[in-house]
PDB file of C-alpha atoms in Angstrom:
ATOM      1  CA  MET A  13      48.056 172.918   6.051  1.00  0.00           C
ATOM      2  CA  ALA A  14      45.005 172.805   3.742  1.00  0.00           C
ATOM      3  CA  GLU A  15      47.245 173.464   0.729  1.00  0.00           C
ATOM      4  CA  ARG A  16      49.489 170.523   1.690  1.00  0.00           C
ATOM      5  CA  MET A  17      46.427 168.228   1.933  1.00  0.00           C
ATOM      6  CA  GLN A  18      45.189 169.405  -1.478  1.00  0.00           C
ATOM      7  CA  ASN A  19      48.628 168.790  -3.044  1.00  0.00           C
ATOM      8  CA  ALA A  20      48.730 165.303  -1.486  1.00  0.00           C
ATOM      9  CA  GLN A  21      45.379 164.536  -3.136  1.00  0.00           C
ATOM     10  CA  ARG A  22      46.745 165.736  -6.486  1.00  0.00           C
ATOM     11  CA  GLN A  23      49.902 163.611  -6.225  1.00  0.00           C
ATOM     12  CA  VAL A  24      49.800 159.840  -6.575  1.00  0.00           C
ATOM     13  CA  GLY A  25      52.582 157.322  -6.097  1.00  0.00           C
ATOM     14  CA  GLY A  26      55.021 160.053  -5.158  1.00  0.00           C
ATOM     15  CA  ILE A  27      55.640 161.020  -8.807  1.00  0.00           C
ATOM     16  CA  TYR A  28      52.347 161.502 -10.653  1.00  0.00           C
ATOM     17  CA  LEU A  29      50.664 164.903 -10.537  1.00  0.00           C
ATOM     18  CA  ILE A  30      46.986 164.566 -11.433  1.00  0.00           C
ATOM     19  CA  GLY A  31      45.791 166.750 -14.276  1.00  0.00           C
ATOM     20  CA  GLN A  32      42.533 166.766 -16.199  1.00  0.00           C
ATOM     21  CA  ALA A  33      39.809 164.234 -15.366  1.00  0.00           C
ATOM     22  CA  ILE A  34      38.988 162.012 -18.344  1.00  0.00           C
ATOM     23  CA  THR A  35      36.384 159.740 -16.774  1.00  0.00           C
ATOM     24  CA  THR A  36      34.903 159.666 -13.308  1.00  0.00           C
ATOM     25  CA  GLY A  37      32.922 156.852 -11.794  1.00  0.00           C
ATOM     26  CA  ASN A  38      31.970 155.178  -8.574  1.00  0.00           C
ATOM     27  CA  VAL A  39      34.996 152.896  -8.619  1.00  0.00           C
ATOM     28  CA  ILE A  40      37.679 154.174 -11.002  1.00  0.00           C
ATOM     29  CA  ASN A  41      38.649 157.673 -12.063  1.00  0.00           C
ATOM     30  CA  THR A  42      40.934 158.292 -15.027  1.00  0.00           C
ATOM     31  CA  TYR A  43      43.072 161.378 -15.458  1.00  0.00           C
ATOM     32  CA  THR A  44      45.897 162.771 -17.464  1.00  0.00           C
ATOM     33  CA  ALA A  45      48.910 163.073 -15.192  1.00  0.00           C
ATOM     34  CA  TYR A  46      52.460 164.363 -15.258  1.00  0.00           C
ATOM     35  CA  ASN A  47      55.292 161.990 -14.341  1.00  0.00           C
ATOM     36  CA  ARG A  48      57.767 164.157 -12.417  1.00  0.00           C
ATOM     37  CA  ASN A  49      60.589 161.627 -12.941  1.00  0.00           C
ATOM     38  CA  THR A  50      60.369 161.383 -16.733  1.00  0.00           C
ATOM     39  CA  ASN A  51      58.563 164.638 -17.603  1.00  0.00           C
ATOM     40  CA  ASP A  52      56.020 162.579 -19.565  1.00  0.00           C
ATOM     41  CA  VAL A  53      52.258 162.921 -19.682  1.00  0.00           C
ATOM     42  CA  VAL A  54      50.530 159.644 -18.885  1.00  0.00           C
ATOM     43  CA  GLY A  55      47.055 158.290 -18.417  1.00  0.00           C
ATOM     44  CA  LEU A  56      46.416 157.548 -14.747  1.00  0.00           C
ATOM     45  CA  SER A  57      43.623 155.327 -13.476  1.00  0.00           C
ATOM     46  CA  VAL A  58      42.962 155.670  -9.747  1.00  0.00           C
ATOM     47  CA  LEU A  59      40.864 153.270  -7.690  1.00  0.00           C
ATOM     48  CA  GLU A  60      39.956 153.767  -4.035  1.00  0.00           C
ATOM     49  CA  LEU A  61      40.488 150.567  -2.063  1.00  0.00           C
ATOM     50  CA  PRO A  62      37.913 149.547   0.544  1.00  0.00           C
ATOM     51  CA  ALA A  63      39.262 150.329   4.012  1.00  0.00           C
ATOM     52  CA  THR A  64      38.579 146.738   5.068  1.00  0.00           C
ATOM     53  CA  LEU A  65      40.720 145.183   2.305  1.00  0.00           C
ATOM     54  CA  PRO A  66      44.050 143.927   3.691  1.00  0.00           C
ATOM     55  CA  LEU A  67      47.103 145.223   1.816  1.00  0.00           C
ATOM     56  CA  ALA A  68      48.354 141.684   1.110  1.00  0.00           C
ATOM     57  CA  THR A  69      45.039 140.813  -0.552  1.00  0.00           C
ATOM     58  CA  ALA A  70      45.133 143.992  -2.651  1.00  0.00           C
ATOM     59  CA  LEU A  71      48.668 143.193  -3.808  1.00  0.00           C
ATOM     60  CA  GLN A  72      47.651 139.657  -4.716  1.00  0.00           C
ATOM     61  CA  LEU A  73      44.673 140.914  -6.741  1.00  0.00           C
ATOM     62  CA  LEU A  74      46.876 143.416  -8.568  1.00  0.00           C
ATOM     63  CA  GLN A  75      49.772 141.050  -9.329  1.00  0.00           C
ATOM     64  CA  PRO A  76      48.540 140.330 -12.905  1.00  0.00           C
ATOM     65  CA  LEU A  77      49.426 143.944 -13.715  1.00  0.00           C
ATOM     66  CA  GLU A  78      53.104 142.929 -13.653  1.00  0.00           C
ATOM     67  CA  GLN A  79      52.469 140.488 -16.502  1.00  0.00           C
ATOM     68  CA  ARG A  80      50.355 143.102 -18.278  1.00  0.00           C
ATOM     69  CA  LYS A  81      53.225 145.663 -18.070  1.00  0.00           C
ATOM     70  CA  ALA A  82      55.375 143.440 -20.290  1.00  0.00           C
ATOM     71  CA  ILE A  83      52.906 143.507 -23.176  1.00  0.00           C
ATOM     72  CA  GLN A  84      53.679 145.858 -26.019  1.00  0.00           C
ATOM     73  CA  SER A  85      51.343 146.014 -28.993  1.00  0.00           C
ATOM     74  CA  PRO A  86      49.929 148.864 -31.042  1.00  0.00           C
ATOM     75  CA  HIS A  87      46.487 147.392 -30.277  1.00  0.00           C
ATOM     76  CA  ILE A  88      46.810 147.352 -26.475  1.00  0.00           C
ATOM     77  CA  LEU A  89      47.141 150.363 -24.191  1.00  0.00           C
ATOM     78  CA  ARG A  90      50.567 150.067 -22.579  1.00  0.00           C
ATOM     79  CA  ILE A  91      50.911 150.022 -18.793  1.00  0.00           C
ATOM     80  CA  HIS A  92      54.064 151.736 -17.536  1.00  0.00           C
ATOM     81  CA  ASP A  93      53.657 151.530 -13.780  1.00  0.00           C
ATOM     82  CA  TRP A  94      51.240 150.612 -11.018  1.00  0.00           C
ATOM     83  CA  GLY A  95      51.180 150.704  -7.281  1.00  0.00           C
ATOM     84  CA  ILE A  96      49.310 151.389  -4.082  1.00  0.00           C
ATOM     85  CA  ASP A  97      49.438 154.827  -2.495  1.00  0.00           C
ATOM     86  CA  GLY A  98      47.664 154.759   0.846  1.00  0.00           C
ATOM     87  CA  THR A  99      44.108 153.709   0.030  1.00  0.00           C
ATOM     88  CA  ARG A 100      44.464 154.305  -3.709  1.00  0.00           C
ATOM     89  CA  VAL A 101      45.581 151.947  -6.463  1.00  0.00           C
ATOM     90  CA  TYR A 102      47.076 153.712  -9.464  1.00  0.00           C
ATOM     91  CA  ILE A 103      47.858 152.463 -12.952  1.00  0.00           C
ATOM     92  CA  ALA A 104      49.958 154.666 -15.259  1.00  0.00           C
ATOM     93  CA  THR A 105      49.497 154.063 -18.985  1.00  0.00           C
ATOM     94  CA  ASP A 106      50.276 155.666 -22.293  1.00  0.00           C
ATOM     95  CA  PRO A 107      48.293 158.879 -22.525  1.00  0.00           C
ATOM     96  CA  PRO A 108      44.797 158.309 -23.873  1.00  0.00           C
ATOM     97  CA  ARG A 109      44.303 159.172 -27.524  1.00  0.00           C
ATOM     98  CA  GLY A 110      41.186 159.217 -29.612  1.00  0.00           C
ATOM     99  CA  ILE A 111      37.675 158.452 -28.468  1.00  0.00           C
ATOM    100  CA  THR A 112      35.964 155.350 -27.183  1.00  0.00           C
ATOM    101  CA  LEU A 113      34.464 152.814 -29.526  1.00  0.00           C
ATOM    102  CA  GLN A 114      31.169 153.556 -27.762  1.00  0.00           C
ATOM    103  CA  GLN A 115      31.393 157.187 -28.892  1.00  0.00           C
ATOM    104  CA  VAL A 116      32.198 156.083 -32.447  1.00  0.00           C
ATOM    105  CA  MET A 117      29.210 153.727 -32.477  1.00  0.00           C
ATOM    106  CA  ASN A 118      26.887 156.407 -31.061  1.00  0.00           C
ATOM    107  CA  ASN A 119      27.977 159.284 -33.293  1.00  0.00           C
ATOM    108  CA  GLU A 120      29.360 157.985 -36.578  1.00  0.00           C
ATOM    109  CA  ASN A 121      28.181 155.887 -39.469  1.00  0.00           C
ATOM    110  CA  ILE A 122      30.407 152.836 -39.593  1.00  0.00           C
ATOM    111  CA  ASP A 123      30.540 151.202 -43.013  1.00  0.00           C
ATOM    112  CA  LEU A 124      31.362 147.521 -43.461  1.00  0.00           C
ATOM    113  CA  LYS A 125      35.018 148.143 -44.412  1.00  0.00           C
ATOM    114  CA  ARG A 126      35.631 150.213 -41.275  1.00  0.00           C
ATOM    115  CA  ALA A 127      33.774 147.746 -39.051  1.00  0.00           C
ATOM    116  CA  LEU A 128      35.902 144.890 -40.382  1.00  0.00           C
ATOM    117  CA  ASP A 129      39.101 146.895 -39.846  1.00  0.00           C
ATOM    118  CA  ILE A 130      38.121 147.706 -36.257  1.00  0.00           C
ATOM    119  CA  GLY A 131      37.286 144.026 -35.670  1.00  0.00           C
ATOM    120  CA  LYS A 132      40.604 142.927 -37.191  1.00  0.00           C
ATOM    121  CA  GLN A 133      42.604 145.258 -34.923  1.00  0.00           C
ATOM    122  CA  LEU A 134      40.663 144.069 -31.867  1.00  0.00           C
ATOM    123  CA  ALA A 135      41.436 140.471 -32.848  1.00  0.00           C
ATOM    124  CA  GLN A 136      45.139 141.339 -33.176  1.00  0.00           C
ATOM    125  CA  GLY A 137      45.136 142.788 -29.647  1.00  0.00           C
ATOM    126  CA  LEU A 138      43.265 139.770 -28.282  1.00  0.00           C
ATOM    127  CA  LYS A 139      45.770 137.459 -29.964  1.00  0.00           C
ATOM    128  CA  VAL A 140      48.624 139.164 -28.084  1.00  0.00           C
ATOM    129  CA  PHE A 141      46.751 138.789 -24.782  1.00  0.00           C
ATOM    130  CA  HIS A 142      46.043 135.122 -25.565  1.00  0.00           C
ATOM    131  CA  GLU A 143      49.698 134.449 -26.412  1.00  0.00           C
ATOM    132  CA  LYS A 144      50.678 135.876 -23.012  1.00  0.00           C
ATOM    133  CA  GLY A 145      48.101 133.731 -21.199  1.00  0.00           C
ATOM    134  CA  ILE A 146      45.831 136.632 -20.256  1.00  0.00           C
ATOM    135  CA  ALA A 147      42.082 136.037 -20.356  1.00  0.00           C
ATOM    136  CA  GLY A 148      38.956 137.441 -18.742  1.00  0.00           C
ATOM    137  CA  LEU A 149      39.197 140.835 -20.407  1.00  0.00           C
ATOM    138  CA  ASP A 150      36.561 143.541 -20.196  1.00  0.00           C
ATOM    139  CA  LEU A 151      35.873 144.364 -23.841  1.00  0.00           C
ATOM    140  CA  ARG A 152      33.071 146.881 -23.447  1.00  0.00           C
ATOM    141  CA  PRO A 153      33.111 149.592 -26.131  1.00  0.00           C
ATOM    142  CA  GLN A 154      33.863 152.143 -23.382  1.00  0.00           C
ATOM    143  CA  LEU A 155      37.237 150.420 -22.828  1.00  0.00           C
ATOM    144  CA  ILE A 156      38.332 150.387 -26.458  1.00  0.00           C
ATOM    145  CA  THR A 157      39.723 153.530 -28.057  1.00  0.00           C
ATOM    146  CA  VAL A 158      39.720 154.515 -31.683  1.00  0.00           C
ATOM    147  CA  ASP A 159      42.270 157.094 -32.748  1.00  0.00           C
ATOM    148  CA  THR A 160      41.973 158.226 -36.337  1.00  0.00           C
ATOM    149  CA  VAL A 161      45.421 158.831 -37.777  1.00  0.00           C
ATOM    150  CA  GLY A 162      45.148 160.258 -41.274  1.00  0.00           C
ATOM    151  CA  ILE A 163      42.473 158.179 -42.938  1.00  0.00           C
ATOM    152  CA  MET A 164      43.088 155.043 -40.855  1.00  0.00           C
ATOM    153  CA  ASP A 165      41.813 154.062 -37.414  1.00  0.00           C
ATOM    154  CA  ARG A 166      44.139 152.803 -34.692  1.00  0.00           C
ATOM    155  CA  VAL A 167      42.216 150.641 -32.257  1.00  0.00           C
ATOM    156  CA  GLN A 168      43.499 149.922 -28.726  1.00  0.00           C
ATOM    157  CA  ILE A 169      42.139 147.727 -25.977  1.00  0.00           C
ATOM    158  CA  ASP A 170      42.277 149.701 -22.726  1.00  0.00           C
ATOM    159  CA  ASP A 171      41.394 146.896 -20.305  1.00  0.00           C
TER     160      ASP A 171
END
């Protein structure tokens, strides 16, 4: 019985098996996860819903994720799936790559050329959001990833 409960905690949405924790917080935890239907590794953000929040209200608050799923840009983390599993909201994304912009700022010397390139890629991602009518983004450096491919950075907005 205890093993079944533990497996239920490790499985989300009926198909995602939780793997390694990437970030943990008071509100949202992010993991790598395995999609049993596609055999893909994904990023999985999991949020515990307050017990007092009606399901209809939760669905209404999460509805913008449907619009967000349609966005494809190299500068925006892609959302593949989302849903509610009991008291948990889950959002499946491309697997996380690279490090946060906050980590780059804290640990690396950023010259002007690199800073301008990072800014340009952020602007390209914001332009895509703007064209789709999405505003009110959370652009903290913790929610922006920088993946160095060769000698170039690839910047993605994770919001």
